[in-house]
Every structure is written in structure tokens, then in C-alpha cells.
mmCIF file of C-alpha atoms in Angstrom:
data_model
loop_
_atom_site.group_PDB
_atom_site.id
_atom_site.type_symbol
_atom_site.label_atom_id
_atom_site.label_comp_id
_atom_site.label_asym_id
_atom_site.label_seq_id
_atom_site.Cartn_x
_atom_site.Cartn_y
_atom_site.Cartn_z
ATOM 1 C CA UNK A 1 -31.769 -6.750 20.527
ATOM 2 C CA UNK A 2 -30.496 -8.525 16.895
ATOM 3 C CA UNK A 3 -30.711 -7.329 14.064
ATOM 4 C CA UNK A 4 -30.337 -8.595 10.414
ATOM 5 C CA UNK A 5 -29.248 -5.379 9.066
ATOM 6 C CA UNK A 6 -26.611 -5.560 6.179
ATOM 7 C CA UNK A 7 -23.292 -3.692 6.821
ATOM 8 C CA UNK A 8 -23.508 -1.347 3.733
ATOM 9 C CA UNK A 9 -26.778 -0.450 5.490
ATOM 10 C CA UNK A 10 -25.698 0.109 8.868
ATOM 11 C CA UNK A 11 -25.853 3.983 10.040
ATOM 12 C CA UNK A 12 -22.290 5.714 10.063
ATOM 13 C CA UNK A 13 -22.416 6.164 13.502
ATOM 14 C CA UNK A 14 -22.655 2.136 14.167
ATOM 15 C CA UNK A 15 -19.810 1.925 11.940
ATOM 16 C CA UNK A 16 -17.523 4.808 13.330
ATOM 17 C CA UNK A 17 -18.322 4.005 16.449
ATOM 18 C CA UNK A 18 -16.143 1.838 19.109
ATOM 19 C CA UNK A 19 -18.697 -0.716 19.957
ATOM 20 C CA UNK A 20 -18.570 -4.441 19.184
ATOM 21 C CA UNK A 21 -21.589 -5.072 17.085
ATOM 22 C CA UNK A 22 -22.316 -8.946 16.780
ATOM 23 C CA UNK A 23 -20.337 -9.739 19.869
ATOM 24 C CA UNK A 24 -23.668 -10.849 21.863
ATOM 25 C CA UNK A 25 -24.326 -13.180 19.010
ATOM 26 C CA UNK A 26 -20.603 -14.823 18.383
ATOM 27 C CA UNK A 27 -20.661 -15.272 22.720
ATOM 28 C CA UNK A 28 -24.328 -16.790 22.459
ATOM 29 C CA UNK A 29 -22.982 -19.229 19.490
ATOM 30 C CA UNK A 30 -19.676 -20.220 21.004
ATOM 31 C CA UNK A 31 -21.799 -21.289 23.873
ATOM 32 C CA UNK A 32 -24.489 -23.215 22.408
ATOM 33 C CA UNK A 33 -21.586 -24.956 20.359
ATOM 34 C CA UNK A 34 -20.135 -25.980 24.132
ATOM 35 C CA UNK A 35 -22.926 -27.448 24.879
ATOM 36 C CA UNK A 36 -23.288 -31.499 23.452
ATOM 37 C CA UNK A 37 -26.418 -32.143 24.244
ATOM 38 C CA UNK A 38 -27.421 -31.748 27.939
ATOM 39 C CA UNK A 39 -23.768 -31.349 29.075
ATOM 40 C CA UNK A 40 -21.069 -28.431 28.860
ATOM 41 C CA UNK A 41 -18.168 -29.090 27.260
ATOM 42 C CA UNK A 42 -14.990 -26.794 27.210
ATOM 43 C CA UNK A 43 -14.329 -25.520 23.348
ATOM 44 C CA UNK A 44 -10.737 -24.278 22.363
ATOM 45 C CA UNK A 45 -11.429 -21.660 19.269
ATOM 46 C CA UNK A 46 -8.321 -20.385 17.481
ATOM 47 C CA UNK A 47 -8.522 -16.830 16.308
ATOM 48 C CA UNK A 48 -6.211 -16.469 13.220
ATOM 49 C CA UNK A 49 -5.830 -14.724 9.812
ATOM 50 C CA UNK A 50 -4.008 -11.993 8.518
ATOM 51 C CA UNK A 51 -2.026 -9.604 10.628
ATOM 52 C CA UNK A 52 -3.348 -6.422 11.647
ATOM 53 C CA UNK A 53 -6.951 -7.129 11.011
ATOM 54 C CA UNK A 54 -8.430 -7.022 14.732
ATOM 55 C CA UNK A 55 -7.970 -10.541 16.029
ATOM 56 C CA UNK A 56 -6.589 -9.122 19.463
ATOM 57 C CA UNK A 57 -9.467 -6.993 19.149
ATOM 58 C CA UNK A 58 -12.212 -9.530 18.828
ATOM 59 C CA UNK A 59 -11.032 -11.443 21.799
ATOM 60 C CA UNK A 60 -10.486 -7.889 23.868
ATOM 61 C CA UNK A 61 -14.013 -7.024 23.112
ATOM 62 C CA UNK A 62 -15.899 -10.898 23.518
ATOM 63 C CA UNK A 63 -13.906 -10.868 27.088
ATOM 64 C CA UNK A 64 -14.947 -6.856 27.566
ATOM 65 C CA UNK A 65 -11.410 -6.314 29.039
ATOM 66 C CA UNK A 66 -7.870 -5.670 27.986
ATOM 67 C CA UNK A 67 -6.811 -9.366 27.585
ATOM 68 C CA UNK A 68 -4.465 -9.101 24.526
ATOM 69 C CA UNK A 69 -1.669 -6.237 23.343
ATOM 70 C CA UNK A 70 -2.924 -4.181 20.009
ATOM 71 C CA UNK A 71 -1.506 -1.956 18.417
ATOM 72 C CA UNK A 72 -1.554 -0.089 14.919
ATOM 73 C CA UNK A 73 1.352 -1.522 13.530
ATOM 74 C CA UNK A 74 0.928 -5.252 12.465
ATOM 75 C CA UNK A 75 3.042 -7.896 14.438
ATOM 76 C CA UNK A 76 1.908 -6.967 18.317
ATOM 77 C CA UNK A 77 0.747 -10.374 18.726
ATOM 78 C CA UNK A 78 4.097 -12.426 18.921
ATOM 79 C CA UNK A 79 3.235 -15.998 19.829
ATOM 80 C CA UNK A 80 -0.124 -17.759 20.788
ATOM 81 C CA UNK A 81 -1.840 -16.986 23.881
ATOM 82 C CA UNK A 82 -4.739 -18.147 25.498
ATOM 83 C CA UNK A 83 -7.615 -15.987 26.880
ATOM 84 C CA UNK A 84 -9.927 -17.840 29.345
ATOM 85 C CA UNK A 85 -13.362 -15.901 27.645
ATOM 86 C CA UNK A 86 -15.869 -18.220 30.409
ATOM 87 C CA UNK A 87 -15.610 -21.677 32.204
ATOM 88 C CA UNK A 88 -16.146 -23.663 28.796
ATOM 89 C CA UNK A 89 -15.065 -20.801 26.463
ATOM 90 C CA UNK A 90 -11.187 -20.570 25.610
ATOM 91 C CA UNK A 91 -9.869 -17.797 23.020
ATOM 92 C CA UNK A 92 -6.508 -18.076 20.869
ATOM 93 C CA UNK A 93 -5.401 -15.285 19.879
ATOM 94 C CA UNK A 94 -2.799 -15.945 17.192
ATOM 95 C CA UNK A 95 0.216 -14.262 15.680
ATOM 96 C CA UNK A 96 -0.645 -12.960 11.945
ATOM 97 C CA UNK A 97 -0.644 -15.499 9.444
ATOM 98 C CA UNK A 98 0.270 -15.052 5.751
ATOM 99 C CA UNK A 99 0.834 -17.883 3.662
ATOM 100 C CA UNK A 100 3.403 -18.299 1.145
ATOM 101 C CA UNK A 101 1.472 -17.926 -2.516
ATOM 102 C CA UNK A 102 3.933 -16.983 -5.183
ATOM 103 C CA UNK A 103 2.615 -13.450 -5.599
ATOM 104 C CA UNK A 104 5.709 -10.798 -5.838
ATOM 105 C CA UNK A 105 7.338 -8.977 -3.069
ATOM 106 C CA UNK A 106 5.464 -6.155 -3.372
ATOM 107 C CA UNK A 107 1.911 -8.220 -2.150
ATOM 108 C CA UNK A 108 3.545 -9.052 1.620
ATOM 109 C CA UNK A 109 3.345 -5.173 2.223
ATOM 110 C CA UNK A 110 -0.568 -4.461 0.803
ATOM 111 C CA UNK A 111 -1.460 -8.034 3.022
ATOM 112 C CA UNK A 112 -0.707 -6.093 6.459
ATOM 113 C CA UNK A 113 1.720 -8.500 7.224
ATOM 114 C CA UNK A 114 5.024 -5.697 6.780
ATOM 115 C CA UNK A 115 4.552 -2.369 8.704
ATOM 116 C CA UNK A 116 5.470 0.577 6.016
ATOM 117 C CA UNK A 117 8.217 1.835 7.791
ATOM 118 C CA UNK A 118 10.155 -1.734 7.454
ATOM 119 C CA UNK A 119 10.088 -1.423 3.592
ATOM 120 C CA UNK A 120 13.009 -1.533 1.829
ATOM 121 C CA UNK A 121 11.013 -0.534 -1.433
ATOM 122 C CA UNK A 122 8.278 1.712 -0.971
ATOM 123 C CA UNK A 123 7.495 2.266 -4.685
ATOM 124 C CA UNK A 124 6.691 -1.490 -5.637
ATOM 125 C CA UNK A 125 3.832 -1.457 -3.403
ATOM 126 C CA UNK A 126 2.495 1.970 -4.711
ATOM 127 C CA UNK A 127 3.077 0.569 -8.280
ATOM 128 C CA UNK A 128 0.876 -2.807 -7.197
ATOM 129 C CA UNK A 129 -1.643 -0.489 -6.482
ATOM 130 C CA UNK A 130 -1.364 2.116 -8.721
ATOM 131 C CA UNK A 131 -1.404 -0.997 -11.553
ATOM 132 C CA UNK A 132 -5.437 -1.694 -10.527
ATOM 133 C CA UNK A 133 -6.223 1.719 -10.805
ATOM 134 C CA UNK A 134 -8.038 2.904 -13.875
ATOM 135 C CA UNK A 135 -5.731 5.054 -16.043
ATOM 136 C CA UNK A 136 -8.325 7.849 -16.512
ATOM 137 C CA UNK A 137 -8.005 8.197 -12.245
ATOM 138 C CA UNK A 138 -4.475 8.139 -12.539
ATOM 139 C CA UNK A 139 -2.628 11.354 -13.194
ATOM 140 C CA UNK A 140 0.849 12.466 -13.068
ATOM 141 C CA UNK A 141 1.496 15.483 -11.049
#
């Protein structure tokens, strides 16, 4: 069963909960996009973005088995590899990605793409975040 409902209406449980909602969809889409036509073509679909955001994840939960490494920490995923999701269906799952964009040092860390513990500088981070915050939110303890 589909349904059209809009995340910020979804029930907490749905949202706290472990299953892949949409998946049915995505696998039902990547294989009507196979298709040309009559005949069944075999589709290549690279999974990338930032690291840490559930790539590995995705693809573990389209193919309903442990097909990729995941982990807390962002950087699991080391170099591509492909996961064979059906006969015309093949799944990249990519290292994180995080392109270069002039913003300071202190943006690589909020991005996901430096675990905490590898920081050098903890504070500029906090300070990039404490910077967005309204003051009246802000106190010093």
C-alpha cells in the first residue's frame, strides 16, 4: 500500500522505526526505468552524496540484506562497490563525497565528512554553530 503522506506528518513510530519506507516505490521505479519499451535493459545507478547520510543503508535495505559495511562514524565506505540489487538493477554505493566550496575549516566537520574524534579543533565547529543561534538561546554558563 502507497501513500502520499508528507514526512512532517508521518506518525513517530514510522519515523523511529527501522523500516524502509518508500523502498517498494524507488525498486518499482528503478525497474520501470530498465525497461525501454518492450525490452529490459540493465541500469547502473550511482548512490552518492555526503558521507554518513545512509547511502550504504539505502542499498542494504532496496537489496533486504547486508550488502554494504555501515557504521556510525562517517568514512566506512572506502572505495566504490557494486551491489547486484536484480538481473537489470545494479547499485553503487559510493565513498562520501564533499566538494571543495571555499567555506572555512570549521564547515568539513558540521558536513559529516570528519568524524569528531579526528578534530584537531573542536571549538571552531561549536562556534559555526553557536554563530546561527539566536543570542537570546544562547547563554553562558
Amino acid at each position: 500500500k502507497q501513500s502520499h503522506l508528507p514526512v512532517a506528518a508521518a506518525p513517530e513510530e514510522v519515523l523511529a522505526g527501522g523500516a524502509c519506507v518508500g523502498a517498494d516505490s524507488l525498486l518499482r521505479f528503478l525497474a520501470n526505468y530498465s525497461r525501454s519499451g518492450e525490452v529490459k535493459t540493465t541500469i547502473t545507478v550511482g548512490v552518492v552524496g555526503y558521507p554518513n547520510v545512509g547511502k550504504s543503508s539505502l542499498i542494504n535495505s532496496l537489496k533486504r540484506s547486508r550488502a554494504c559495511g555501515v557504521g556510525a562514524a562517517p568514512g566506512i565506505t572506502k572505495c566504490l562497490q557494486a551491489v547486484q540489487l536484480d538481473r537489470h538493477i545494479q547499485l553503487l554505493d559510493c565513498p562520501g563525497v564533499v566538494m571543495e566550496s571555499g567555506d572555512p575549516p570549521a564547515a568539513a566537520p558540521l558536513r559529516g565528512a570528519l568524524a569528531p574524534q579526528r578534530l584537531q579543533d573542536p571549538l571552531s565547529p561549536a562556534a559555526a554553530i553557536l554563530h546561527h543561534c539566536p543570542a537570546e538561546q544562547v547563554r553562558e554558563g
